[in-house]
Amino acid sequence: MKQTYFDAVVIGAGAAGLFCGAQIGQAGHSVCVIDHMNRPAEKVRISGGGRCNFTNIHTRADRFLSENPHFAKSALARYTPSDFCDLLARHGITWHEKTLGQLFCDGKSTAVVTMLLDELSAGGGDLRLGLNVTNVSACADGFQIETGHGPMSARWLVIASGGLSIPKIGASAFAYDLAAKFGHRLVSTRPGLVPFTFTDGLKARFADLAGVSADATVSAGPARFEEALLFTHRGLSGPAVLQASSYWHPGEEITINLLARNASPLRSAKQDTPRTTLGAHLSTFLPSRLSGALVELMDLPGQTRLGDLPDQKLAGAETKLSSWALKPAGTEGWRTAEVTVGGVSTGDLSSKTMESRHVNGLFFIGECVDVTGWLGGYNFQWAWASAQAAATEIAGRITAN
Ligand code: FDA
């Protein structure tokens, strides 16, 4: 007969849940990690284009969105990117920095999944996949967890069931429903790190540009990101756009600066290459299909030589190219979003331990919490760090009891 009592049960066998279960088990306590899907850590497997961007060496609290911008500090300080690199090294997993501090595996991301499962096994942790949790209730000595295969109980309960992005690989609102049931406030959720979609008019106008990318600064609300922008069949993507999407709210405009890496290029180009047309000059730093489309859209004198254009006209063109305001129709939504912005309110959790302020022994970790990282490995670093914070607390309290 299968064991039904554990010191700790973790719901969600993703990045945070497996890591947390491994730490609790390795501290010598019984732990069971449950997932309703048949495969664990699917997001780790598909992450980073199959090479898992597992952390970012520039991790610090201002790379995360949250109602409380200080909340993530404590956990992030106590489990750092180099701690995770040390763990990878112990498993013989090699890595490289791609760009902007983003660390990727040299090989496949499945090596990280295997590592997490091996770590769980090393601590004697139980893993139960394809198991639905139908109800959770608090009782005098912990929690009663009703599942499709009968009840389980545990002194400590960790919710690591993630956010809402990509439902077809297991995302569900489980964490939010449970948090609300136990009296936690929810910060309203929206898709983050997600491509924008165009209105029909814009879509028709940019249909030929699908696949074209350019360096740009993309701004949404208070945030500005200078990276690549990519036109898609439906709208805009690329790192700068994905980053900005986490700060965007429906109905707002985004602003694109296509001159970001070419300060005042038109008037200085007039001095340097007066016989070059404006259109040809734009094509020296933008893909020619894009510069052609911009000349048309922004009504620029593309065929006129720079030397024949008055400075005032060039200044006007610079303004248009550096503050191109676009109103997206929306985003591609949960189907393709990499993360969920919002979630279980940090006001109802301890930043040191991730424990609920309302229910003793109940913890929330990873993406279900209202802490959302930028693109580039920050979200996994939050998963590891918040998992470690909860596991350390649970292991310490079991030992103390
Ligand atoms: P995660 O989503 O990993 O795990 C939650 C688990 O809970 C899942 O296994 C799910 O099946 C399970 N679950 C859900 N509902 C349940 C229920 N009712 N009962 C039981 N189990 C349930 N981040 C990063 O830092 N670097 C990167 O390279 C990428 N790349 C990337 C690519 C893509 C395509 C996506 C969608 C996302 C990323 N991310 C990323 C984001 C990253 O994957 C994400 O932030 C972490 O996986 C979050 O870890 P969690 O463990 O909190 O949730």
Short mmCIF file of C-alpha atoms and ligand atoms in Angstrom, two decimals:
data_model
loop_
_atom_site.label_atom_id
_atom_site.label_comp_id
_atom_site.label_asym_id
_atom_site.label_seq_id
_atom_site.Cartn_x
_atom_site.Cartn_y
_atom_site.Cartn_z
CA MET A 1 0.00 0.00 0.00
CA LYS A 2 1.24 3.48 -0.83
CA GLN A 3 2.32 5.81 1.94
CA THR A 4 -0.35 8.39 2.73
CA TYR A 5 1.30 10.48 5.49
CA PHE A 6 4.31 12.72 4.78
CA ASP A 7 6.08 15.43 6.71
CA ALA A 8 5.54 17.64 3.65
CA VAL A 9 3.51 17.48 0.45
CA VAL A 10 4.40 19.70 -2.48
CA ILE A 11 1.73 20.28 -5.14
CA GLY A 12 3.30 20.92 -8.55
CA ALA A 13 6.31 19.03 -9.94
CA GLY A 14 7.75 21.94 -11.89
CA ALA A 15 10.96 23.85 -11.33
CA ALA A 16 10.08 25.17 -7.88
CA GLY A 17 8.22 22.09 -6.61
CA LEU A 18 10.88 19.52 -7.51
CA PHE A 19 13.65 21.69 -6.15
CA CYS A 20 11.77 22.29 -2.89
CA GLY A 21 10.91 18.60 -2.49
CA ALA A 22 14.56 17.67 -3.04
CA GLN A 23 15.77 20.04 -0.31
CA ILE A 24 13.17 18.85 2.21
CA GLY A 25 13.99 15.20 1.47
CA GLN A 26 17.73 15.73 1.67
CA ALA A 27 17.24 17.30 5.10
CA GLY A 28 15.96 13.89 6.17
CA HIS A 29 12.21 14.40 6.06
CA SER A 30 9.51 12.51 4.19
CA VAL A 31 8.13 14.42 1.23
CA CYS A 32 5.82 13.74 -1.68
CA VAL A 33 5.65 15.88 -4.83
CA ILE A 34 2.36 15.63 -6.73
CA ASP A 35 1.52 16.72 -10.28
CA HIS A 36 -1.68 16.32 -12.26
CA MET A 37 0.31 15.88 -15.48
CA ASN A 38 2.14 12.71 -16.46
CA ARG A 39 5.45 14.45 -17.14
CA PRO A 40 7.27 16.61 -14.56
CA ALA A 41 8.90 19.99 -15.21
CA GLU A 42 7.61 20.40 -18.74
CA LYS A 43 8.40 24.12 -18.72
CA VAL A 44 12.00 23.42 -17.83
CA ARG A 45 12.16 21.03 -20.78
CA ILE A 46 10.80 23.54 -23.31
CA SER A 47 12.58 26.56 -21.81
CA GLY A 48 15.31 28.58 -23.45
CA GLY A 49 14.66 27.06 -26.87
CA GLY A 50 15.45 23.61 -25.41
CA ARG A 51 18.62 24.73 -23.61
CA CYS A 52 17.07 26.14 -20.40
CA ASN A 53 18.14 29.66 -19.52
CA PHE A 54 18.34 28.53 -15.90
CA THR A 55 19.49 31.78 -14.25
CA ASN A 56 20.86 35.27 -14.81
CA ILE A 57 24.05 36.53 -13.19
CA HIS A 58 22.53 40.02 -12.89
CA THR A 59 19.72 38.77 -10.65
CA ARG A 60 18.51 41.48 -8.28
CA ALA A 61 15.10 42.56 -7.07
CA ASP A 62 14.60 45.34 -9.63
CA ARG A 63 14.48 42.72 -12.40
CA PHE A 64 11.13 41.50 -11.01
CA LEU A 65 7.59 42.90 -11.15
CA SER A 66 5.56 42.71 -7.96
CA GLU A 67 3.20 44.89 -5.97
CA ASN A 68 5.96 44.82 -3.36
CA PRO A 69 9.25 45.40 -5.21
CA HIS A 70 11.26 44.45 -2.09
CA PHE A 71 9.57 41.10 -1.46
CA ALA A 72 11.93 38.97 -3.57
CA LYS A 73 15.12 40.38 -2.03
CA SER A 74 15.42 38.07 0.95
CA ALA A 75 15.02 34.78 -0.90
CA LEU A 76 17.15 35.91 -3.84
CA ALA A 77 19.96 36.93 -1.49
CA ARG A 78 19.98 33.55 0.24
CA TYR A 79 20.04 31.41 -2.93
CA THR A 80 22.08 32.98 -5.71
CA PRO A 81 22.82 32.18 -9.36
CA SER A 82 26.22 30.82 -8.35
CA ASP A 83 24.56 28.42 -5.88
CA PHE A 84 22.57 26.96 -8.77
CA CYS A 85 25.69 26.84 -10.98
CA ASP A 86 27.43 24.85 -8.23
CA LEU A 87 24.53 22.38 -8.23
CA LEU A 88 24.78 22.00 -12.01
CA ALA A 89 28.53 21.43 -11.70
CA ARG A 90 27.93 18.63 -9.20
CA HIS A 91 25.77 16.96 -11.86
CA GLY A 92 28.32 17.54 -14.62
CA ILE A 93 26.07 20.00 -16.48
CA THR A 94 28.07 22.63 -18.35
CA TRP A 95 26.77 26.02 -19.41
CA HIS A 96 27.63 29.27 -21.14
CA GLU A 97 26.59 32.91 -20.96
CA LYS A 98 24.65 33.85 -24.06
CA THR A 99 23.98 37.56 -23.61
CA LEU A 100 23.05 40.03 -20.85
CA GLY A 101 24.04 37.62 -18.08
CA GLN A 102 21.74 34.85 -19.34
CA LEU A 103 23.15 31.39 -18.53
CA PHE A 104 22.12 28.49 -20.77
CA CYS A 105 22.99 24.79 -20.70
CA ASP A 106 25.57 23.74 -23.29
CA GLY A 107 23.43 20.66 -23.91
CA LYS A 108 19.71 20.01 -23.67
CA SER A 109 17.40 21.35 -20.97
CA THR A 110 16.34 17.77 -20.21
CA ALA A 111 19.62 17.50 -18.28
CA VAL A 112 18.19 20.00 -15.77
CA VAL A 113 14.95 17.99 -15.50
CA THR A 114 16.98 14.83 -14.87
CA MET A 115 19.06 16.68 -12.28
CA LEU A 116 15.93 17.85 -10.41
CA LEU A 117 14.51 14.31 -10.41
CA ASP A 118 17.84 12.86 -9.25
CA GLU A 119 18.00 15.43 -6.46
CA LEU A 120 14.48 14.48 -5.36
CA SER A 121 15.39 10.77 -5.39
CA ALA A 122 18.61 11.47 -3.47
CA GLY A 123 16.46 12.76 -0.62
CA GLY A 124 14.09 9.79 -0.84
CA GLY A 125 11.29 12.02 -2.11
CA ASP A 126 8.18 10.40 -3.56
CA LEU A 127 6.92 11.66 -6.94
CA ARG A 128 3.31 11.05 -7.91
CA LEU A 129 2.40 12.09 -11.42
CA GLY A 130 -1.00 12.09 -13.13
CA LEU A 131 -2.61 12.65 -9.74
CA ASN A 132 -5.48 15.11 -9.35
CA VAL A 133 -5.91 16.97 -6.09
CA THR A 134 -9.65 17.37 -5.51
CA ASN A 135 -9.66 19.14 -2.15
CA VAL A 136 -7.32 20.50 0.50
CA SER A 137 -8.36 21.20 4.06
CA ALA A 138 -6.46 22.36 7.11
CA CYS A 139 -6.72 20.20 10.23
CA ALA A 140 -5.28 20.30 13.73
CA ASP A 141 -1.95 18.72 12.82
CA GLY A 142 -1.53 19.89 9.23
CA PHE A 143 -3.39 19.30 5.99
CA GLN A 144 -5.68 16.69 4.51
CA ILE A 145 -5.23 16.38 0.75
CA GLU A 146 -7.92 14.56 -1.19
CA THR A 147 -6.69 13.06 -4.46
CA GLY A 148 -8.03 10.93 -7.28
CA HIS A 149 -6.28 7.99 -5.58
CA GLY A 150 -7.48 8.61 -2.04
CA PRO A 151 -6.54 10.95 0.82
CA MET A 152 -3.07 11.99 1.93
CA SER A 153 -2.00 14.07 4.87
CA ALA A 154 1.00 16.22 5.72
CA ARG A 155 2.21 18.56 8.44
CA TRP A 156 3.45 21.06 5.85
CA LEU A 157 1.97 21.91 2.47
CA VAL A 158 3.81 23.72 -0.34
CA ILE A 159 1.90 25.06 -3.33
CA ALA A 160 4.13 25.13 -6.40
CA SER A 161 1.58 24.71 -9.16
CA GLY A 162 2.75 27.71 -11.18
CA GLY A 163 0.76 30.27 -13.15
CA LEU A 164 -1.63 30.26 -16.08
CA SER A 165 0.65 30.27 -19.11
CA ILE A 166 0.48 27.42 -21.62
CA PRO A 167 -2.52 25.43 -20.33
CA LYS A 168 -1.87 22.55 -22.73
CA ILE A 169 1.22 21.52 -20.72
CA GLY A 170 -0.53 21.67 -17.36
CA ALA A 171 -1.01 25.27 -16.24
CA SER A 172 -3.99 25.73 -13.97
CA ALA A 173 -5.49 28.20 -11.51
CA PHE A 174 -5.03 25.70 -8.68
CA ALA A 175 -2.70 27.92 -6.61
CA TYR A 176 -4.94 30.97 -6.92
CA ASP A 177 -8.12 29.05 -6.05
CA LEU A 178 -6.48 27.48 -3.02
CA ALA A 179 -4.94 30.78 -1.91
CA ALA A 180 -8.33 32.50 -2.14
CA LYS A 181 -10.01 29.66 -0.26
CA PHE A 182 -7.56 30.17 2.63
CA GLY A 183 -8.12 33.92 2.72
CA HIS A 184 -5.23 35.24 0.61
CA ARG A 185 -5.58 38.27 -1.60
CA LEU A 186 -4.85 37.78 -5.30
CA VAL A 187 -3.16 40.39 -7.46
CA SER A 188 -5.00 40.27 -10.78
CA THR A 189 -3.21 38.15 -13.34
CA ARG A 190 -2.29 38.86 -16.96
CA PRO A 191 -0.02 37.18 -19.52
CA GLY A 192 3.61 38.38 -19.43
CA LEU A 193 6.62 37.91 -21.72
CA VAL A 194 4.13 37.50 -24.55
CA PRO A 195 4.02 38.71 -28.19
CA PHE A 196 1.69 41.58 -29.12
CA THR A 197 -0.99 41.22 -31.76
CA PHE A 198 -1.82 43.92 -34.33
CA THR A 199 -5.23 45.29 -35.20
CA ASP A 200 -6.45 44.10 -38.63
CA GLY A 201 -5.37 47.41 -40.20
CA LEU A 202 -1.81 47.16 -38.87
CA LYS A 203 -1.65 43.44 -39.66
CA ALA A 204 -2.41 44.11 -43.33
CA ARG A 205 0.12 46.93 -43.41
CA PHE A 206 2.96 44.83 -41.96
CA ALA A 207 2.03 41.46 -43.47
CA ASP A 208 5.19 41.42 -45.62
CA LEU A 209 7.47 42.06 -42.67
CA ALA A 210 6.92 38.73 -40.86
CA GLY A 211 10.34 37.40 -39.88
CA VAL A 212 12.08 40.81 -40.08
CA SER A 213 13.92 41.91 -36.94
CA ALA A 214 15.72 45.10 -35.88
CA ASP A 215 17.39 46.57 -32.82
CA ALA A 216 15.06 48.95 -31.04
CA THR A 217 14.08 50.39 -27.69
CA VAL A 218 10.53 49.37 -26.82
CA SER A 219 8.72 51.23 -24.02
CA ALA A 220 5.53 50.31 -22.20
CA GLY A 221 4.47 52.38 -19.23
CA PRO A 222 7.57 53.16 -17.16
CA ALA A 223 9.71 50.38 -18.65
CA ARG A 224 12.15 50.58 -21.60
CA PHE A 225 14.01 47.68 -23.13
CA GLU A 226 16.75 47.94 -25.75
CA GLU A 227 17.03 44.63 -27.57
CA ALA A 228 15.75 43.02 -30.76
CA LEU A 229 12.21 43.48 -32.06
CA LEU A 230 10.67 40.93 -34.44
CA PHE A 231 7.68 41.24 -36.78
CA THR A 232 5.46 38.13 -36.79
CA HIS A 233 2.41 37.12 -38.85
CA ARG A 234 0.20 38.33 -35.99
CA GLY A 235 2.11 41.32 -34.62
CA LEU A 236 5.36 41.92 -32.76
CA SER A 237 7.68 39.72 -30.76
CA GLY A 238 11.42 39.54 -29.97
CA PRO A 239 13.10 40.13 -26.60
CA ALA A 240 12.45 43.89 -26.37
CA VAL A 241 8.76 43.37 -27.07
CA LEU A 242 8.36 40.39 -24.73
CA GLN A 243 9.99 42.36 -21.92
CA ALA A 244 7.74 45.39 -22.53
CA SER A 245 4.62 43.20 -22.66
CA SER A 246 4.92 42.42 -18.93
CA TYR A 247 4.45 46.14 -18.20
CA TRP A 248 1.67 46.71 -20.76
CA HIS A 249 -2.05 46.99 -20.02
CA PRO A 250 -4.82 46.57 -22.62
CA GLY A 251 -5.67 49.80 -24.43
CA GLU A 252 -2.25 51.38 -23.87
CA GLU A 253 0.23 52.38 -26.56
CA ILE A 254 3.78 51.14 -26.78
CA THR A 255 6.57 53.34 -28.14
CA ILE A 256 9.31 52.07 -30.41
CA ASN A 257 12.59 53.90 -30.93
CA LEU A 258 14.32 52.61 -34.05
CA LEU A 259 17.19 55.07 -33.73
CA ALA A 260 18.19 53.90 -30.29
CA ARG A 261 21.64 52.72 -31.33
CA ASN A 262 22.09 55.53 -33.87
CA ALA A 263 21.91 58.78 -31.92
CA SER A 264 20.98 61.66 -34.22
CA PRO A 265 21.94 59.66 -37.32
CA LEU A 266 20.09 61.58 -40.00
CA ARG A 267 21.60 65.01 -39.52
CA SER A 268 25.12 63.66 -39.07
CA ALA A 269 24.62 61.34 -42.06
CA LYS A 270 23.68 64.41 -44.10
CA GLN A 271 27.21 65.73 -43.45
CA ASP A 272 28.90 62.40 -44.12
CA THR A 273 26.92 61.05 -47.11
CA PRO A 274 24.88 63.90 -48.61
CA ARG A 275 24.30 62.02 -51.91
CA THR A 276 22.64 59.03 -50.20
CA THR A 277 18.83 59.01 -50.21
CA LEU A 278 17.04 58.94 -46.88
CA GLY A 279 15.60 55.49 -47.71
CA ALA A 280 19.04 54.08 -48.57
CA HIS A 281 20.50 55.55 -45.39
CA LEU A 282 17.80 53.95 -43.23
CA SER A 283 18.69 50.64 -44.87
CA THR A 284 22.24 50.93 -43.52
CA PHE A 285 20.98 50.21 -40.00
CA LEU A 286 17.49 48.76 -40.55
CA PRO A 287 16.50 45.77 -42.72
CA SER A 288 15.60 47.23 -46.14
CA ARG A 289 12.07 45.75 -46.09
CA LEU A 290 11.45 47.53 -42.79
CA SER A 291 12.94 50.85 -43.88
CA GLY A 292 10.79 50.73 -47.05
CA ALA A 293 7.66 50.10 -44.98
CA LEU A 294 8.55 52.89 -42.53
CA VAL A 295 9.12 55.42 -45.31
CA GLU A 296 5.59 54.67 -46.53
CA LEU A 297 3.94 54.50 -43.11
CA MET A 298 5.60 57.64 -41.76
CA ASP A 299 5.36 59.54 -45.03
CA LEU A 300 9.14 60.15 -45.14
CA PRO A 301 10.91 61.56 -48.24
CA GLY A 302 12.67 58.25 -48.89
CA GLN A 303 13.81 59.05 -52.43
CA THR A 304 15.31 62.45 -51.57
CA ARG A 305 19.07 62.78 -51.03
CA LEU A 306 20.03 63.62 -47.47
CA GLY A 307 21.95 66.68 -48.68
CA ASP A 308 18.77 68.07 -50.23
CA LEU A 309 16.72 67.73 -47.05
CA PRO A 310 16.56 70.71 -44.66
CA ASP A 311 17.67 69.93 -41.09
CA GLN A 312 14.16 70.66 -39.86
CA LYS A 313 12.75 67.90 -42.10
CA LEU A 314 15.43 65.49 -40.93
CA ALA A 315 14.71 66.37 -37.31
CA GLY A 316 11.03 65.58 -37.99
CA ALA A 317 11.96 62.21 -39.48
CA GLU A 318 14.17 61.47 -36.45
CA THR A 319 11.26 62.22 -34.13
CA LYS A 320 8.97 59.88 -36.07
CA LEU A 321 11.52 57.06 -36.10
CA SER A 322 12.43 57.44 -32.45
CA SER A 323 8.93 57.70 -31.03
CA TRP A 324 6.78 55.41 -33.16
CA ALA A 325 3.62 54.93 -31.09
CA LEU A 326 1.61 51.79 -31.71
CA LYS A 327 -1.51 50.52 -30.01
CA PRO A 328 -1.46 46.70 -29.97
CA ALA A 329 -4.82 44.97 -30.37
CA GLY A 330 -3.79 42.70 -27.50
CA THR A 331 -1.37 39.89 -26.78
CA GLU A 332 -1.22 36.27 -27.88
CA GLY A 333 -2.47 35.46 -24.36
CA TRP A 334 -1.92 32.41 -22.20
CA ARG A 335 -1.31 30.16 -25.22
CA THR A 336 2.20 31.56 -25.73
CA ALA A 337 2.94 33.74 -22.66
CA GLU A 338 6.11 32.66 -20.84
CA VAL A 339 4.88 33.85 -17.48
CA THR A 340 1.96 35.09 -15.41
CA VAL A 341 2.16 38.63 -14.04
CA GLY A 342 0.35 38.92 -10.69
CA GLY A 343 -0.72 36.05 -8.45
CA VAL A 344 -0.82 35.32 -4.72
CA SER A 345 -0.29 38.63 -2.95
CA THR A 346 3.11 39.01 -1.34
CA GLY A 347 1.37 40.95 1.43
CA ASP A 348 -0.06 37.65 2.68
CA LEU A 349 3.27 35.77 2.66
CA SER A 350 6.51 35.96 4.63
CA SER A 351 9.32 37.14 2.34
CA LYS A 352 11.80 35.13 4.40
CA THR A 353 10.02 31.77 4.30
CA MET A 354 7.17 32.03 1.74
CA GLU A 355 4.78 30.87 4.46
CA SER A 356 1.22 32.10 4.52
CA ARG A 357 0.45 34.77 7.10
CA HIS A 358 -3.03 33.24 7.49
CA VAL A 359 -2.45 29.48 7.64
CA ASN A 360 0.39 27.98 9.63
CA GLY A 361 2.39 25.44 7.60
CA LEU A 362 1.10 26.53 4.17
CA PHE A 363 3.69 27.85 1.69
CA PHE A 364 3.48 29.33 -1.83
CA ILE A 365 6.56 29.30 -4.08
CA GLY A 366 7.56 29.96 -7.69
CA GLU A 367 5.44 31.55 -10.34
CA CYS A 368 2.11 31.40 -8.47
CA VAL A 369 3.39 34.21 -6.22
CA ASP A 370 3.07 37.83 -7.37
CA VAL A 371 6.74 37.98 -8.36
CA THR A 372 7.47 37.97 -12.10
CA GLY A 373 10.94 38.13 -13.57
CA TRP A 374 12.23 39.74 -16.71
CA LEU A 375 13.10 37.58 -19.68
CA GLY A 376 16.51 35.95 -19.36
CA GLY A 377 16.64 33.34 -16.58
CA TYR A 378 15.18 35.48 -13.80
CA ASN A 379 12.01 33.42 -13.47
CA PHE A 380 13.87 30.18 -12.87
CA GLN A 381 16.13 31.92 -10.37
CA TRP A 382 12.99 32.98 -8.49
CA ALA A 383 11.69 29.40 -8.63
CA TRP A 384 14.96 28.03 -7.12
CA ALA A 385 15.30 30.81 -4.52
CA SER A 386 11.70 30.79 -3.29
CA ALA A 387 11.77 26.96 -3.16
CA GLN A 388 14.96 27.04 -1.11
CA ALA A 389 13.47 29.60 1.30
CA ALA A 390 10.41 27.42 1.97
CA ALA A 391 12.40 24.18 2.19
CA THR A 392 14.89 25.65 4.66
CA GLU A 393 12.07 26.80 6.91
CA ILE A 394 10.17 23.51 6.72
CA ALA A 395 13.27 21.39 7.30
CA GLY A 396 14.25 23.57 10.25
CA ARG A 397 10.84 23.41 11.86
CA ILE A 398 10.46 19.65 11.44
CA THR A 399 13.85 19.18 13.09
CA ALA A 400 12.92 21.56 15.91
CA ASN A 401 9.66 19.70 16.62
P1 FDA B 1 5.90 25.44 -13.32
O1 FDA B 1 4.91 25.93 -14.29
O2 FDA B 1 7.27 25.15 -13.80
O3 FDA B 1 5.39 24.12 -12.60
C1 FDA B 1 4.07 24.02 -12.10
C2 FDA B 1 3.71 22.55 -12.07
O4 FDA B 1 2.47 22.44 -11.39
C3 FDA B 1 3.52 21.97 -13.45
O5 FDA B 1 4.23 20.75 -13.55
C4 FDA B 1 2.02 21.73 -13.54
O6 FDA B 1 1.66 20.61 -14.30
C5 FDA B 1 1.65 21.54 -12.08
N1 FDA B 1 0.25 21.83 -11.79
C6 FDA B 1 -0.51 22.85 -12.25
N2 FDA B 1 -1.76 22.73 -11.78
C7 FDA B 1 -1.78 21.64 -10.98
C8 FDA B 1 -2.80 20.98 -10.23
N3 FDA B 1 -4.05 21.45 -10.23
N4 FDA B 1 -2.48 19.86 -9.55
C9 FDA B 1 -1.22 19.37 -9.58
N5 FDA B 1 -0.22 19.93 -10.29
C10 FDA B 1 -0.50 21.05 -10.98
N6 FDA B 1 12.11 31.09 -17.35
C11 FDA B 1 13.44 31.26 -17.27
O7 FDA B 1 13.92 31.72 -16.23
N7 FDA B 1 14.25 30.91 -18.31
C12 FDA B 1 13.76 30.38 -19.47
O8 FDA B 1 14.53 30.01 -20.37
C13 FDA B 1 12.36 30.24 -19.59
N8 FDA B 1 11.80 29.81 -20.75
C14 FDA B 1 10.46 29.61 -20.83
C15 FDA B 1 9.90 29.14 -22.03
C16 FDA B 1 8.54 28.93 -22.11
C17 FDA B 1 7.95 28.46 -23.42
C18 FDA B 1 7.73 29.15 -20.98
C19 FDA B 1 6.24 28.89 -21.02
C20 FDA B 1 8.27 29.63 -19.80
C21 FDA B 1 9.63 29.88 -19.72
N9 FDA B 1 10.20 30.39 -18.55
C22 FDA B 1 11.56 30.58 -18.48
C23 FDA B 1 9.39 30.64 -17.35
C24 FDA B 1 9.55 29.45 -16.38
O9 FDA B 1 9.31 28.26 -17.09
C25 FDA B 1 8.59 29.55 -15.21
O10 FDA B 1 8.69 30.81 -14.60
C26 FDA B 1 8.91 28.46 -14.19
O11 FDA B 1 8.75 27.19 -14.79
C27 FDA B 1 7.99 28.56 -12.98
O12 FDA B 1 8.26 27.49 -12.13
P2 FDA B 1 7.12 26.90 -11.18
O13 FDA B 1 7.68 25.65 -10.61
O14 FDA B 1 6.62 27.94 -10.29
O15 FDA B 1 5.92 26.52 -12.16
#
